[in-house]
PDB file of C-alpha atoms in Angstrom:
ATOM      1  CA  UNK A   1     162.236  90.185 103.381  1.00  0.00           C
ATOM      2  CA  UNK A   2     160.043  89.302 100.435  1.00  0.00           C
ATOM      3  CA  UNK A   3     157.412  86.612 100.351  1.00  0.00           C
ATOM      4  CA  UNK A   4     155.985  84.944  97.248  1.00  0.00           C
ATOM      5  CA  UNK A   5     152.880  82.805  97.524  1.00  0.00           C
ATOM      6  CA  UNK A   6     151.789  80.660  94.602  1.00  0.00           C
ATOM      7  CA  UNK A   7     148.290  79.303  94.152  1.00  0.00           C
ATOM      8  CA  UNK A   8     146.106  77.697  91.521  1.00  0.00           C
ATOM      9  CA  UNK A   9     147.754  74.344  91.094  1.00  0.00           C
ATOM     10  CA  UNK A  10     145.829  71.107  91.102  1.00  0.00           C
ATOM     11  CA  UNK A  11     144.998  67.863  89.374  1.00  0.00           C
ATOM     12  CA  UNK A  12     143.568  68.143  85.877  1.00  0.00           C
ATOM     13  CA  UNK A  13     143.174  66.017  82.794  1.00  0.00           C
ATOM     14  CA  UNK A  14     145.131  66.379  79.589  1.00  0.00           C
ATOM     15  CA  UNK A  15     143.717  69.203  77.499  1.00  0.00           C
ATOM     16  CA  UNK A  16     142.458  71.150  80.507  1.00  0.00           C
ATOM     17  CA  UNK A  17     143.537  74.592  81.657  1.00  0.00           C
ATOM     18  CA  UNK A  18     144.809  76.073  84.896  1.00  0.00           C
ATOM     19  CA  UNK A  19     145.730  79.571  85.989  1.00  0.00           C
ATOM     20  CA  UNK A  20     148.508  79.970  88.485  1.00  0.00           C
ATOM     21  CA  UNK A  21     148.915  83.084  90.581  1.00  0.00           C
ATOM     22  CA  UNK A  22     151.868  84.383  92.528  1.00  0.00           C
ATOM     23  CA  UNK A  23     151.467  87.263  94.947  1.00  0.00           C
ATOM     24  CA  UNK A  24     154.439  89.184  96.258  1.00  0.00           C
ATOM     25  CA  UNK A  25     154.508  90.901  99.620  1.00  0.00           C
ATOM     26  CA  UNK A  26     156.982  92.386 102.022  1.00  0.00           C
ATOM     27  CA  UNK A  27     159.862  94.645 101.097  1.00  0.00           C
ATOM     28  CA  UNK A  28     159.295  94.784  97.377  1.00  0.00           C
ATOM     29  CA  UNK A  29     160.301  97.712  95.236  1.00  0.00           C
ATOM     30  CA  UNK A  30     160.093  98.669  91.596  1.00  0.00           C
ATOM     31  CA  UNK A  31     161.168  97.851  89.024  1.00  0.00           C
ATOM     32  CA  UNK A  32     160.702  94.129  89.491  1.00  0.00           C
ATOM     33  CA  UNK A  33     160.617  91.233  87.118  1.00  0.00           C
ATOM     34  CA  UNK A  34     158.922  87.909  87.710  1.00  0.00           C
ATOM     35  CA  UNK A  35     159.268  84.431  86.347  1.00  0.00           C
ATOM     36  CA  UNK A  36     157.907  80.911  86.532  1.00  0.00           C
ATOM     37  CA  UNK A  37     159.984  77.782  86.669  1.00  0.00           C
ATOM     38  CA  UNK A  38     158.944  74.192  87.122  1.00  0.00           C
ATOM     39  CA  UNK A  39     160.463  71.026  88.487  1.00  0.00           C
ATOM     40  CA  UNK A  40     159.325  67.601  87.446  1.00  0.00           C
ATOM     41  CA  UNK A  41     160.420  64.645  89.558  1.00  0.00           C
ATOM     42  CA  UNK A  42     164.191  65.019  89.331  1.00  0.00           C
ATOM     43  CA  UNK A  43     166.880  67.525  90.183  1.00  0.00           C
ATOM     44  CA  UNK A  44     166.481  70.071  87.423  1.00  0.00           C
ATOM     45  CA  UNK A  45     164.289  73.156  87.654  1.00  0.00           C
ATOM     46  CA  UNK A  46     163.480  74.526  84.215  1.00  0.00           C
ATOM     47  CA  UNK A  47     162.405  77.896  82.937  1.00  0.00           C
ATOM     48  CA  UNK A  48     158.773  78.261  81.886  1.00  0.00           C
ATOM     49  CA  UNK A  49     157.985  81.954  81.411  1.00  0.00           C
ATOM     50  CA  UNK A  50     158.972  85.405  82.597  1.00  0.00           C
ATOM     51  CA  UNK A  51     157.736  88.949  82.366  1.00  0.00           C
ATOM     52  CA  UNK A  52     159.783  92.069  82.851  1.00  0.00           C
ATOM     53  CA  UNK A  53     158.832  95.349  84.422  1.00  0.00           C
ATOM     54  CA  UNK A  54     158.245  96.716  80.924  1.00  0.00           C
ATOM     55  CA  UNK A  55     155.927  93.802  80.101  1.00  0.00           C
ATOM     56  CA  UNK A  56     158.293  91.947  77.835  1.00  0.00           C
ATOM     57  CA  UNK A  57     157.307  88.273  78.006  1.00  0.00           C
ATOM     58  CA  UNK A  58     159.561  85.298  77.479  1.00  0.00           C
ATOM     59  CA  UNK A  59     158.581  81.661  77.103  1.00  0.00           C
ATOM     60  CA  UNK A  60     160.223  78.286  76.958  1.00  0.00           C
ATOM     61  CA  UNK A  61     159.765  76.682  73.567  1.00  0.00           C
ATOM     62  CA  UNK A  62     157.676  73.874  74.994  1.00  0.00           C
ATOM     63  CA  UNK A  63     154.965  76.264  76.262  1.00  0.00           C
ATOM     64  CA  UNK A  64     154.790  78.758  73.419  1.00  0.00           C
ATOM     65  CA  UNK A  65     151.249  79.083  72.166  1.00  0.00           C
ATOM     66  CA  UNK A  66     149.833  77.312  75.232  1.00  0.00           C
ATOM     67  CA  UNK A  67     150.883  79.405  78.248  1.00  0.00           C
ATOM     68  CA  UNK A  68     150.503  83.129  78.804  1.00  0.00           C
ATOM     69  CA  UNK A  69     152.200  85.134  81.518  1.00  0.00           C
ATOM     70  CA  UNK A  70     150.763  88.416  82.750  1.00  0.00           C
ATOM     71  CA  UNK A  71     151.090  90.733  85.710  1.00  0.00           C
ATOM     72  CA  UNK A  72     149.016  93.095  87.825  1.00  0.00           C
ATOM     73  CA  UNK A  73     151.349  95.648  89.353  1.00  0.00           C
ATOM     74  CA  UNK A  74     148.677  97.065  91.643  1.00  0.00           C
ATOM     75  CA  UNK A  75     148.301  93.636  93.226  1.00  0.00           C
ATOM     76  CA  UNK A  76     151.987  92.713  92.893  1.00  0.00           C
ATOM     77  CA  UNK A  77     150.815  89.511  91.304  1.00  0.00           C
ATOM     78  CA  UNK A  78     151.948  87.514  88.303  1.00  0.00           C
ATOM     79  CA  UNK A  79     149.747  84.983  86.548  1.00  0.00           C
ATOM     80  CA  UNK A  80     150.432  82.002  84.365  1.00  0.00           C
ATOM     81  CA  UNK A  81     147.520  80.909  82.210  1.00  0.00           C
ATOM     82  CA  UNK A  82     148.154  77.343  81.115  1.00  0.00           C
ATOM     83  CA  UNK A  83     146.058  75.853  78.324  1.00  0.00           C
ATOM     84  CA  UNK A  84     146.169  72.515  76.523  1.00  0.00           C
ATOM     85  CA  UNK A  85     147.985  70.914  79.415  1.00  0.00           C
ATOM     86  CA  UNK A  86     149.636  67.569  78.897  1.00  0.00           C
ATOM     87  CA  UNK A  87     151.267  65.001  81.154  1.00  0.00           C
ATOM     88  CA  UNK A  88     154.724  66.479  80.522  1.00  0.00           C
ATOM     89  CA  UNK A  89     153.563  69.686  82.213  1.00  0.00           C
ATOM     90  CA  UNK A  90     153.309  67.866  85.530  1.00  0.00           C
ATOM     91  CA  UNK A  91     155.560  69.276  88.215  1.00  0.00           C
ATOM     92  CA  UNK A  92     155.943  71.819  90.961  1.00  0.00           C
ATOM     93  CA  UNK A  93     155.682  75.355  89.629  1.00  0.00           C
ATOM     94  CA  UNK A  94     157.704  78.057  91.333  1.00  0.00           C
ATOM     95  CA  UNK A  95     157.529  81.779  90.891  1.00  0.00           C
ATOM     96  CA  UNK A  96     160.468  84.067  91.419  1.00  0.00           C
ATOM     97  CA  UNK A  97     161.152  87.780  91.589  1.00  0.00           C
ATOM     98  CA  UNK A  98     164.052  90.017  90.729  1.00  0.00           C
ATOM     99  CA  UNK A  99     163.981  93.600  91.991  1.00  0.00           C
ATOM    100  CA  UNK A 100     166.051  96.293  90.406  1.00  0.00           C
ATOM    101  CA  UNK A 101     167.899  96.060  87.107  1.00  0.00           C
ATOM    102  CA  UNK A 102     168.355  92.694  85.474  1.00  0.00           C
ATOM    103  CA  UNK A 103     171.918  91.443  85.647  1.00  0.00           C
ATOM    104  CA  UNK A 104     171.337  88.376  83.548  1.00  0.00           C
ATOM    105  CA  UNK A 105     168.702  86.867  81.326  1.00  0.00           C
ATOM    106  CA  UNK A 106     165.324  86.224  82.915  1.00  0.00           C
ATOM    107  CA  UNK A 107     165.396  82.643  81.655  1.00  0.00           C
ATOM    108  CA  UNK A 108     168.000  81.628  84.214  1.00  0.00           C
ATOM    109  CA  UNK A 109     167.458  80.889  87.884  1.00  0.00           C
ATOM    110  CA  UNK A 110     170.354  83.094  88.894  1.00  0.00           C
ATOM    111  CA  UNK A 111     168.456  86.164  87.667  1.00  0.00           C
ATOM    112  CA  UNK A 112     166.103  86.037  90.673  1.00  0.00           C
ATOM    113  CA  UNK A 113     166.411  87.053  94.286  1.00  0.00           C
ATOM    114  CA  UNK A 114     163.450  85.334  95.940  1.00  0.00           C
ATOM    115  CA  UNK A 115     161.422  82.220  95.311  1.00  0.00           C
ATOM    116  CA  UNK A 116     158.040  80.924  96.344  1.00  0.00           C
ATOM    117  CA  UNK A 117     157.390  77.529  97.892  1.00  0.00           C
ATOM    118  CA  UNK A 118     155.805  76.144  94.741  1.00  0.00           C
ATOM    119  CA  UNK A 119     152.437  74.807  93.723  1.00  0.00           C
ATOM    120  CA  UNK A 120     151.854  71.298  92.408  1.00  0.00           C
ATOM    121  CA  UNK A 121     150.394  70.796  88.953  1.00  0.00           C
ATOM    122  CA  UNK A 122     149.450  67.270  87.997  1.00  0.00           C
ATOM    123  CA  UNK A 123     148.105  66.444  84.550  1.00  0.00           C
ATOM    124  CA  UNK A 124     146.665  62.998  84.025  1.00  0.00           C
ATOM    125  CA  UNK A 125     146.723  61.526  80.538  1.00  0.00           C
TER     126      UNK A 125
END
């Protein structure tokens, strides 16, 4: 079993920054790829950013230039630095992990094997 624990969410004002962290533990193995998704009030969970084992980073258009994803393999942790936050960034942010070769694009939920419980980000305008 694999566990993912997100942290770093909170309540901030528009224009502020937050850094989310997601630590993996349990039966993880390399190579692994990690991603962030978010869910605003509503049924859809949308892609935010992802980083592959080879450090290729992918971003949703609405976060390009504002968010940066990075990873620390020694700590099995992925980070999401979020700058210039706005009210539309409000939601629950989930991290996910895929171990082994990628079978589909990292921008889709189906690419991942395990998910964290999520961390709430609230941006007041």
